[in-house]
CSV table of C-alpha atoms in Angstrom, one decimal:
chain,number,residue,atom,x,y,z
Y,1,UNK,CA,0.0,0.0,0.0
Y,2,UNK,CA,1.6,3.2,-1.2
Y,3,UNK,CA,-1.1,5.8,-0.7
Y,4,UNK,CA,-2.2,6.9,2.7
Y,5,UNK,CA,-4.5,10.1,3.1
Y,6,UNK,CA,-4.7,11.4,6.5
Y,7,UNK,CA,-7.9,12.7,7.7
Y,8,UNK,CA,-7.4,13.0,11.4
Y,9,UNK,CA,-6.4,16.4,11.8
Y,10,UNK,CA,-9.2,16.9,14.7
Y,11,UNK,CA,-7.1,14.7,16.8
Y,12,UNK,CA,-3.4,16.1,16.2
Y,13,UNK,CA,-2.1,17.4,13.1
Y,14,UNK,CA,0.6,16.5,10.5
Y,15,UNK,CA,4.0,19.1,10.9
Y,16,UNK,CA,4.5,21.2,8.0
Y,17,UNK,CA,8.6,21.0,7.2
Y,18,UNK,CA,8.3,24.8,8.1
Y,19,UNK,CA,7.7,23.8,11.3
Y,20,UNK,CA,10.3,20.9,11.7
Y,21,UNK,CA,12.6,23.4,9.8
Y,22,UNK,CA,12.4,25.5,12.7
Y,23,UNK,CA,12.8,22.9,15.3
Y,24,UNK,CA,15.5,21.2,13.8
Y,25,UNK,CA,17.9,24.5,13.1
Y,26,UNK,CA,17.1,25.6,16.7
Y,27,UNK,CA,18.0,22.0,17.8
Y,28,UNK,CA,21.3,22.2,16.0
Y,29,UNK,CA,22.6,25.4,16.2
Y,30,UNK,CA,20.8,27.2,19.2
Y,31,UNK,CA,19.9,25.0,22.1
Y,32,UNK,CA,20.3,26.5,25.4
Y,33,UNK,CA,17.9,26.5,28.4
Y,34,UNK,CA,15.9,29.5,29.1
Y,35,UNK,CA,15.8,31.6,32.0
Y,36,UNK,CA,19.0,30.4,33.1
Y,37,UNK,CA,22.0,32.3,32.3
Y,38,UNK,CA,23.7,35.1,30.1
Y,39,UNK,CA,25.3,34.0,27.4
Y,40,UNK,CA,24.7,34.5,23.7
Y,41,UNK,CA,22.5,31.2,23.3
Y,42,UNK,CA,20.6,31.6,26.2
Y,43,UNK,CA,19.7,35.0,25.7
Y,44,UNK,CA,18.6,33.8,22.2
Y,45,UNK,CA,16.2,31.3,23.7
Y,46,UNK,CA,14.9,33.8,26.1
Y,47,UNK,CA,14.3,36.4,23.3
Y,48,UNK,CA,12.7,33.5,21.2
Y,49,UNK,CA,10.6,32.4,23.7
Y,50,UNK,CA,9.0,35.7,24.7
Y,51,UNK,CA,8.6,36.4,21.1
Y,52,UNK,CA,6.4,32.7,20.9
Y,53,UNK,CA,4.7,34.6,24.1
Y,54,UNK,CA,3.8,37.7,21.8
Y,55,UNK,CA,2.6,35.9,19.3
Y,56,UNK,CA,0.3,33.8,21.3
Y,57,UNK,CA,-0.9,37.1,22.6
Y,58,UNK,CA,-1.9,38.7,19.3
Y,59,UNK,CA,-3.1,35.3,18.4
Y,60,UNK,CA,-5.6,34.9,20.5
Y,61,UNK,CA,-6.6,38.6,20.8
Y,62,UNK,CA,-5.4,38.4,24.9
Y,63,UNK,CA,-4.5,41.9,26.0
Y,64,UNK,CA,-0.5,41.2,27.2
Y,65,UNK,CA,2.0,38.6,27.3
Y,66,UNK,CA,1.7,38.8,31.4
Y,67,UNK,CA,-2.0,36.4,30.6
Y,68,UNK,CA,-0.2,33.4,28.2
Y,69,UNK,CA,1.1,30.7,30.2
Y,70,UNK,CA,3.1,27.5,28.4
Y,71,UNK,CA,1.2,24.1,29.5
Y,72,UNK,CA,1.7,20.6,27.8
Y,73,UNK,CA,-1.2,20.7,25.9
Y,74,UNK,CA,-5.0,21.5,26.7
Y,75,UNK,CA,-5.4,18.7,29.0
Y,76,UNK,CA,-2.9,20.0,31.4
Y,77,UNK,CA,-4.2,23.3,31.4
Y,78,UNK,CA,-7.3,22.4,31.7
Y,79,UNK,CA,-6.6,20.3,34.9
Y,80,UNK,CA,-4.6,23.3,36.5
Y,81,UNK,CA,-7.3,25.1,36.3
Y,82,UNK,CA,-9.4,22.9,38.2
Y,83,UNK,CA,-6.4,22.9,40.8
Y,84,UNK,CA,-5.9,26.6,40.6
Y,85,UNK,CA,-9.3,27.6,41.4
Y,86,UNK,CA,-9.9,24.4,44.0
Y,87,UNK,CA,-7.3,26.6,45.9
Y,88,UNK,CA,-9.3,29.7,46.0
Y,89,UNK,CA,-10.3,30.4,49.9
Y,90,UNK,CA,-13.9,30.2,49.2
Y,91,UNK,CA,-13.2,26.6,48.0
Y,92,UNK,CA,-11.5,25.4,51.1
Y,93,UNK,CA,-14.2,24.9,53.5
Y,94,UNK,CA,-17.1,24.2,50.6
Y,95,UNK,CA,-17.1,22.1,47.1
Y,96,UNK,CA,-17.8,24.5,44.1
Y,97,UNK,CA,-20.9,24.2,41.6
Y,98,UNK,CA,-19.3,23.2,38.6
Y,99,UNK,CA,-21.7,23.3,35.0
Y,100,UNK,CA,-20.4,21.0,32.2
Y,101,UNK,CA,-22.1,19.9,29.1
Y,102,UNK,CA,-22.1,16.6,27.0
Y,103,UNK,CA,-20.1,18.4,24.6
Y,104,UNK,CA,-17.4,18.1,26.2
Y,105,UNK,CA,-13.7,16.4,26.3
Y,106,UNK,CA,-13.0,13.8,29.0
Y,107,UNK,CA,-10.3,16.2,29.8
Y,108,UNK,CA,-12.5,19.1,30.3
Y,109,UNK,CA,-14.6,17.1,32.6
Y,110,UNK,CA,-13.6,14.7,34.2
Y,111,UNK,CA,-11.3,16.9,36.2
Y,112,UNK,CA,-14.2,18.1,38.2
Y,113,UNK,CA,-15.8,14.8,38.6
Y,114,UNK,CA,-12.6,13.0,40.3
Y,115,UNK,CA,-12.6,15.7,43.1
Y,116,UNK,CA,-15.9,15.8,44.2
Y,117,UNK,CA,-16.8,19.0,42.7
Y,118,UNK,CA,-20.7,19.4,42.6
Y,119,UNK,CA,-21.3,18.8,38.8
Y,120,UNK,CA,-24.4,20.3,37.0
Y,121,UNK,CA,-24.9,19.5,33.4
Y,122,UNK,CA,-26.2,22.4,31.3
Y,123,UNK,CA,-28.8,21.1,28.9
Y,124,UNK,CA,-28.3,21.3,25.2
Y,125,UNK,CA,-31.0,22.2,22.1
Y,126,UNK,CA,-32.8,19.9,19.8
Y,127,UNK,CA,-29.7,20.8,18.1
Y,128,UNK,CA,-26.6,19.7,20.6
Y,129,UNK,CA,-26.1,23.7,21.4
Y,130,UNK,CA,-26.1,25.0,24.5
Y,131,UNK,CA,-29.4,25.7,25.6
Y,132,UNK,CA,-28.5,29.4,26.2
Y,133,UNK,CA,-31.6,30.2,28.1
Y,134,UNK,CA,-31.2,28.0,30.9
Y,135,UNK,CA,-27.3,28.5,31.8
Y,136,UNK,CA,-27.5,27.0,35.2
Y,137,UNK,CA,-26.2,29.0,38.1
Y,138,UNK,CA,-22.3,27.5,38.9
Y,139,UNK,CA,-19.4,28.7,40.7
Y,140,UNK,CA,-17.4,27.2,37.8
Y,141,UNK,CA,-18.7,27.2,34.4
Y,142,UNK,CA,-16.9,24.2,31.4
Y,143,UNK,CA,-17.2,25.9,27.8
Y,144,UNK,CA,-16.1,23.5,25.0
Y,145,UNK,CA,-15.9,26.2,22.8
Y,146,UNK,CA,-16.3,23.4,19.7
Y,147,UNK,CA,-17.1,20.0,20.3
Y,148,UNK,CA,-15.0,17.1,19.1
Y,149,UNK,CA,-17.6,15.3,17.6
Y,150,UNK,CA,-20.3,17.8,16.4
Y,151,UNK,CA,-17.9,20.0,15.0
Y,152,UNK,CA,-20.1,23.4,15.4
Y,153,UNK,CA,-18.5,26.4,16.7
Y,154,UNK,CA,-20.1,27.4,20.7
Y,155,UNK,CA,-21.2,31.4,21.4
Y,156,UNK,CA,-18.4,31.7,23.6
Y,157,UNK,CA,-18.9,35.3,24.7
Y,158,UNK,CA,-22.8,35.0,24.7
Y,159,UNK,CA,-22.5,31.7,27.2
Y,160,UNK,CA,-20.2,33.6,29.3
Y,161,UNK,CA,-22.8,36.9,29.6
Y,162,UNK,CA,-25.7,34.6,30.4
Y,163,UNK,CA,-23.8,32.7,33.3
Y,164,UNK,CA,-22.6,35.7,34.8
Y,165,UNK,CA,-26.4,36.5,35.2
Y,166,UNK,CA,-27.0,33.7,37.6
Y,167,UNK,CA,-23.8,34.2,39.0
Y,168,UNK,CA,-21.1,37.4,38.3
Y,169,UNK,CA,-18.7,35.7,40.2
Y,170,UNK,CA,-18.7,32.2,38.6
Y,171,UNK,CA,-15.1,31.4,37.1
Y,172,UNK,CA,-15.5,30.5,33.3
Y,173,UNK,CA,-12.6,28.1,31.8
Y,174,UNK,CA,-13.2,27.6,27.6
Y,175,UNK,CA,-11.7,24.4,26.1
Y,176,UNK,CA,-11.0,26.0,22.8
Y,177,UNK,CA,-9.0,22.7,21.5
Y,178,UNK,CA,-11.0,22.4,18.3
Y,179,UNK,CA,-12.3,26.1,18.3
Y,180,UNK,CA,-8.4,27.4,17.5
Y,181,UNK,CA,-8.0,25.3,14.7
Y,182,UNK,CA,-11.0,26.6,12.8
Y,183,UNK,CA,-12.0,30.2,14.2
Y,184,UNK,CA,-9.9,33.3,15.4
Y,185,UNK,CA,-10.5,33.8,19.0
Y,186,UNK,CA,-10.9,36.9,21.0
Y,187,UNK,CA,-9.7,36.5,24.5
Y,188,UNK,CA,-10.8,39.9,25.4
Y,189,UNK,CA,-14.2,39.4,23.7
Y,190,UNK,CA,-14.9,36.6,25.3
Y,191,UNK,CA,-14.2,37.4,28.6
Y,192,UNK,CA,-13.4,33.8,30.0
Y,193,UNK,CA,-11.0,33.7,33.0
Y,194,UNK,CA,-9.0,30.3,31.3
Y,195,UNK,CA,-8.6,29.4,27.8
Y,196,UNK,CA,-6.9,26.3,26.8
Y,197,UNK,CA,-5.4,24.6,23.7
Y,198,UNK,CA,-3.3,22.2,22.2
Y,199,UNK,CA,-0.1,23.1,20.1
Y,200,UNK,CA,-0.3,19.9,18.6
Y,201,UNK,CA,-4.3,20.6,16.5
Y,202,UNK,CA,-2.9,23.5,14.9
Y,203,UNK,CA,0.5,22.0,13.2
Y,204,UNK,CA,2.6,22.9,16.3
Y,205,UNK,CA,4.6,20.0,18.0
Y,206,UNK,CA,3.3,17.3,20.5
Y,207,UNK,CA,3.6,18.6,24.5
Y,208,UNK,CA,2.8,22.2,24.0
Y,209,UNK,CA,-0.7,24.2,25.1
Y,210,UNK,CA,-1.3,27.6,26.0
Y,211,UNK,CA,-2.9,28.2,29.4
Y,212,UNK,CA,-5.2,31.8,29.2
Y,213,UNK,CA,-5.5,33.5,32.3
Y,214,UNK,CA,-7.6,36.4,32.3
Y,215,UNK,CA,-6.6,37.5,35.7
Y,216,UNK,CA,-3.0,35.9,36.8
Y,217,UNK,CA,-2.8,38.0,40.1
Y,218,UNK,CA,-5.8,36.5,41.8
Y,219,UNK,CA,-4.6,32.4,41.3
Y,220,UNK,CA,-1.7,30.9,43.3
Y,221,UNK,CA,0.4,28.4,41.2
Y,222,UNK,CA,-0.2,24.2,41.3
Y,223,UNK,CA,3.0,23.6,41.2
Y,224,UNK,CA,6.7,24.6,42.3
Y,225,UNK,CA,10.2,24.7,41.2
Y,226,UNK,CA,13.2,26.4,39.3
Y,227,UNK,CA,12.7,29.6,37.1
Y,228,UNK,CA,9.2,30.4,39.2
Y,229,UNK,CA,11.5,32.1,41.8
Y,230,UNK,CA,12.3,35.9,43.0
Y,231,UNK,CA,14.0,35.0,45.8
Y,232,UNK,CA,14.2,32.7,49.2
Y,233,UNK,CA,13.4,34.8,52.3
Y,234,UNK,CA,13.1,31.7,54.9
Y,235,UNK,CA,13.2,28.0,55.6
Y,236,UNK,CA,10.4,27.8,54.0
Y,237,UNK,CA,9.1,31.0,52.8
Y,238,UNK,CA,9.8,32.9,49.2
Y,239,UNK,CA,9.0,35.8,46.7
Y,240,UNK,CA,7.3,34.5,43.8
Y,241,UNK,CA,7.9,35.8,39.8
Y,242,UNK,CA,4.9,37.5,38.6
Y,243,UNK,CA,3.3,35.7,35.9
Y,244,UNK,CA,3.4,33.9,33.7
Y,245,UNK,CA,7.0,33.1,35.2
Y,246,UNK,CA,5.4,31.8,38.8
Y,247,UNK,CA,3.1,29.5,36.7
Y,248,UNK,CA,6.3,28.0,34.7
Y,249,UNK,CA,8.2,26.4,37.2
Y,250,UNK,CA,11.0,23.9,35.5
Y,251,UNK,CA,12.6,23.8,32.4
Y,252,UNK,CA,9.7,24.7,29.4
Y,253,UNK,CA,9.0,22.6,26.2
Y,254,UNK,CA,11.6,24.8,24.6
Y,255,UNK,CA,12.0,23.1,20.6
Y,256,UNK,CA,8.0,22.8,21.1
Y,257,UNK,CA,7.4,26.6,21.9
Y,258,UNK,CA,10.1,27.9,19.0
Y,259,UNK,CA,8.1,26.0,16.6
Y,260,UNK,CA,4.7,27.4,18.0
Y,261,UNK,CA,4.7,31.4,15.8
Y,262,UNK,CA,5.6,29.1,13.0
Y,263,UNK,CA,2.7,26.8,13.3
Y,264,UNK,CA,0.7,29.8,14.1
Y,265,UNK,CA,1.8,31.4,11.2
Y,266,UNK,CA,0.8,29.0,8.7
Y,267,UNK,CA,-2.5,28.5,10.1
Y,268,UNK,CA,-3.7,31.9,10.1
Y,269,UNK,CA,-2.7,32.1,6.0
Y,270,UNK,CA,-3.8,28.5,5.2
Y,271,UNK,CA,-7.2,27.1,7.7
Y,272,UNK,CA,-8.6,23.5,6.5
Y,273,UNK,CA,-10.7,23.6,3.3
Y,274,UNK,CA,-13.9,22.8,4.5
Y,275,UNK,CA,-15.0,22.5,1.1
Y,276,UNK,CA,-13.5,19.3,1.7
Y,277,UNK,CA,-16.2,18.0,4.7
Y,278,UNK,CA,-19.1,19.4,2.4
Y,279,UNK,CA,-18.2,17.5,-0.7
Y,280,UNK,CA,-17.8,14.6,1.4
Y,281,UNK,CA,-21.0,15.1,4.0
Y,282,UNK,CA,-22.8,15.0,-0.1
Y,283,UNK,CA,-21.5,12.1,-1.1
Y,284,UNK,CA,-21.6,10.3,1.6
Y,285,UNK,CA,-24.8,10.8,2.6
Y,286,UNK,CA,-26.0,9.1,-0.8
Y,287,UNK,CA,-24.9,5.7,0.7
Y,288,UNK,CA,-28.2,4.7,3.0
Y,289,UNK,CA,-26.1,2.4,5.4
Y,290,UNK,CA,-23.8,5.7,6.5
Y,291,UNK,CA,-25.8,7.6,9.1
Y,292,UNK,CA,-24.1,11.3,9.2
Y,293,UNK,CA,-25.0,13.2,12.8
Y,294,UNK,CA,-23.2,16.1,11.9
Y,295,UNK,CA,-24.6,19.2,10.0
Y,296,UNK,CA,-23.2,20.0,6.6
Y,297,UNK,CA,-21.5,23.4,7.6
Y,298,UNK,CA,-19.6,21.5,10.6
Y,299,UNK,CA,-16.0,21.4,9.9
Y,300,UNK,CA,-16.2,17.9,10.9
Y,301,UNK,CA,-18.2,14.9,9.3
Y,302,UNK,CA,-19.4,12.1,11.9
Y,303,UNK,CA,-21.2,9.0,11.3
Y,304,UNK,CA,-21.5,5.7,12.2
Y,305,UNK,CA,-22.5,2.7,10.0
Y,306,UNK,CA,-25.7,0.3,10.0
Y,307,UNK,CA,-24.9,-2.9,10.8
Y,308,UNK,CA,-20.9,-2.3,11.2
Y,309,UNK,CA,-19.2,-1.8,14.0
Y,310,UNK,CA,-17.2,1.2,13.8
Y,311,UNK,CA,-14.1,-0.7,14.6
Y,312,UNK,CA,-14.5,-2.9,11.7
Y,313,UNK,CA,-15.0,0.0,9.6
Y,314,UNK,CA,-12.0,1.9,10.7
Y,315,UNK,CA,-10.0,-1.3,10.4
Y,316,UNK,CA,-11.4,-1.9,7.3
Y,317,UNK,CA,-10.6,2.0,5.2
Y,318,UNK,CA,-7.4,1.9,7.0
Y,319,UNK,CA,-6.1,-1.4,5.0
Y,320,UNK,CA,-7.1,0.8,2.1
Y,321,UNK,CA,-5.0,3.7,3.0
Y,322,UNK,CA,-7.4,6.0,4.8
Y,323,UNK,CA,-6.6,6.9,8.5
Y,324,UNK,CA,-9.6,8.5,10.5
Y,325,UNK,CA,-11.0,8.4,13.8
Y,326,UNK,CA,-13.0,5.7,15.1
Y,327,UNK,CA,-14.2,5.0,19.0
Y,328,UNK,CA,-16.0,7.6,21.1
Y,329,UNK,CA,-13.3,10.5,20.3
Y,330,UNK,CA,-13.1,10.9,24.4
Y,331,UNK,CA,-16.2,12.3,24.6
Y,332,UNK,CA,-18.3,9.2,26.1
Y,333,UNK,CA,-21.1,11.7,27.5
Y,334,UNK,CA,-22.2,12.8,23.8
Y,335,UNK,CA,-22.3,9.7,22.4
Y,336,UNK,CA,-24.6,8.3,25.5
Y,337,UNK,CA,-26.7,11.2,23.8
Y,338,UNK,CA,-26.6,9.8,20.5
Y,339,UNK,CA,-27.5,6.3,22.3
Y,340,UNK,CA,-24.0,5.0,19.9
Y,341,UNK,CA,-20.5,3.4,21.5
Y,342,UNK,CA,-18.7,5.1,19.1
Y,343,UNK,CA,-18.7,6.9,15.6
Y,344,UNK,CA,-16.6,7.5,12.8
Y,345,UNK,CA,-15.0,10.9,11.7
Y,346,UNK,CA,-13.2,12.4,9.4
Y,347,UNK,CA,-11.6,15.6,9.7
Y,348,UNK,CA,-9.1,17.4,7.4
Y,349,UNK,CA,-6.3,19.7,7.8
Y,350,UNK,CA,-4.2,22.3,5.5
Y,351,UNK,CA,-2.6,19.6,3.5
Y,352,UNK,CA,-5.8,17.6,2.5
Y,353,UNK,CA,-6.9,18.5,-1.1
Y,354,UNK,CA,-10.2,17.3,-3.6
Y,355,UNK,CA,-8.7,14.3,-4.6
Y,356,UNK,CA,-8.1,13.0,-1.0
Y,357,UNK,CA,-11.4,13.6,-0.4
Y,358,UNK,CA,-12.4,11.8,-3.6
Y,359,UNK,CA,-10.4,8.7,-2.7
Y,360,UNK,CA,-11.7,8.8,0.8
Y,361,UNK,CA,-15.6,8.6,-0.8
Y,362,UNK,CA,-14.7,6.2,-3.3
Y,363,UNK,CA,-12.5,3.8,-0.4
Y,364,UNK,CA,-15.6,4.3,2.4
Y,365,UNK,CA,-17.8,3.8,-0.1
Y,366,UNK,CA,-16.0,0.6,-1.5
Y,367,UNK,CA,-16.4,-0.5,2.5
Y,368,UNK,CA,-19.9,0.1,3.3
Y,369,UNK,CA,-21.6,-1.0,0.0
């Protein structure tokens, strides 16, 4: 088998050789450790990273380097977060109201389920959108800004205003993992207190995220070590960086963040076709056995099969030189709305052109005759 067309780009994304360009000439000729001494390479991979820093800034629309924090990806941010605001003094003697949805990630949920948090779902339209009327009230409101599955971009800023209705105090965290990929975001817009995603879904390397924070000054960090530091005043007592620094602590992803502006870069001139998903969704939905749940205009197609299991299918196109995702794209809680196990979904990035989505019809279609 010679030809393979990759259409997982939801669930990480292929690196341009712009981007491994720029990893590999830092690698070779500029490698130093940041934040950690004077000479000429090391004040190179300061300057470099705090450029990455301003160009996450403008990225996302935030309002100053001081709110962009380096994580491993969206799952860690997400989850220090959770930790972040669990240390808040009103949390210390009470368990916060958390809202979720069964749009979301395992990662952007789960978090608040293994601690004990009290967990309110907000319910969703005959269309799987939140149900914007009835926001419940929450000390913690979970956004997933786009859904892994559905594929339909979330009124970020308009959630946000109706929570702060019931509650002006609630703490909003957006998982914009899928959102970033497709649709500029405005951090100031928006007005969320965390933002979170991947490097990874937008052509960047594996093990780098960007951690948001609206409001840096009123969290303590979740966890401690070198390059977070001012200075030691006791036995046990110390001055703290401001941020982001006290929310780094330990050596960064370094080759991961110098690749980031490029990745960034590139997306902003070249988003997925999503001409792509529509010519598909078209074709596709001519077969009678494949059962598409997403709307045309997502910039995702689901579906499962009648009479297949999903498994088979995906082990099946995959022989034939297709690779997509199969299973229940860690989002269990939507697909217990859709009564399925798992689906099947295709999802394209920058690289994908007509005739991969030809071959992909005429392969899927070859399957599931």
């Amino acid at each position: 088998m010679n030809k393979i067309i990759y259409l997982d780009a939801a669930a990480s994304a292929l690196k341009s050789e712009s981007v491994i360009k720029t990893e590999m000439e830092f690698l070779r000729n500029n490698y130093a450790n940041a934040g950690r001494g004077i000479c000429p390479r090391a004040a190179y991979v300061d300057t470099a990273v705090e450029n990455a820093r301003q160009c996450v800034t403008k990225f996302i629309g935030a309002r100053t380097p001081e709110n962009i924090v380096f994580t491993s990806g969206a799952t860690d941010g997400l989850n220090r977060a959770m930790r972040m605001i669990y240390a808040l003094s009103e949390f210390t003697t009470r368990k916060p109201v958390v809202a979720v949805s069964d749009l979301d990630h395992h990662s952007a949920r789960m978090p608040w389920g293994a601690t004990g948090a009290d967990v309110v779902v907000c319910p969703l339209d005959s269309e799987f959108n939140y149900d914007i009327d009835n926001i419940p009230y929450a000390d913690v409101f979970v956004i997933t800004a786009m859904s892994n599955v559905i594929g339909m971009p979330m009124p970020v800023a308009q959630l946000i205003a109706a929570a702060r209705k019931k509650n002006p105090d609630v703490i909003t965290i957006v998982d914009a993992a899928q959102y970033v990929v497709h649709m500029p975001i405005d951090a100031v817009a928006w007005n969320a207190d965390f933002i979170c995603f991947s490097g990874h879904k937008i052509g960047a390397d594996t093990g780098i995220g960007v951690m948001y924070i609206k409001n840096p000054d009123l969290f303590s960090p979740d966890k401690f070590g070198g390059g977070m530091v001012n200075k030691i005043t006791g036995v046990d007592t110390w001055v703290l960086n401001n941020a982001p620094a006290k929310f780094e602590a330990g050596t960064l992803p370094l080759t991961q963040i110098i690749g980031l502006p490029t990745a960034i870069d590139e997306l902003i001139q070249h988003r997925p076709d999503l001409n792509l998903i529509r010519y598909m969704y078209d074709e596709l939905s001519k077969n009678p056995r494949i059962k598409i749940i997403t709307p045309r205009d997502s910039t995702l197609l689901t579906f499962y099969i009648e009479n297949m299991h999903v498994l088979d299918f995906g082990a099946a196109v995959g022989a034939r030189g297709v690779c997509l995702r199969v299973g229940n794209m860690c989002a269990s809680w939507i697909h217990r709305v859709f009564g399925l196990s798992g689906t099947a979904r295709i999802s394209v990035g920058s690289w994908n052109t007509m005739d991969d989505a030809k071959y992909a019809v005429d392969i899927i279609n070859s399957v599931v005759k």
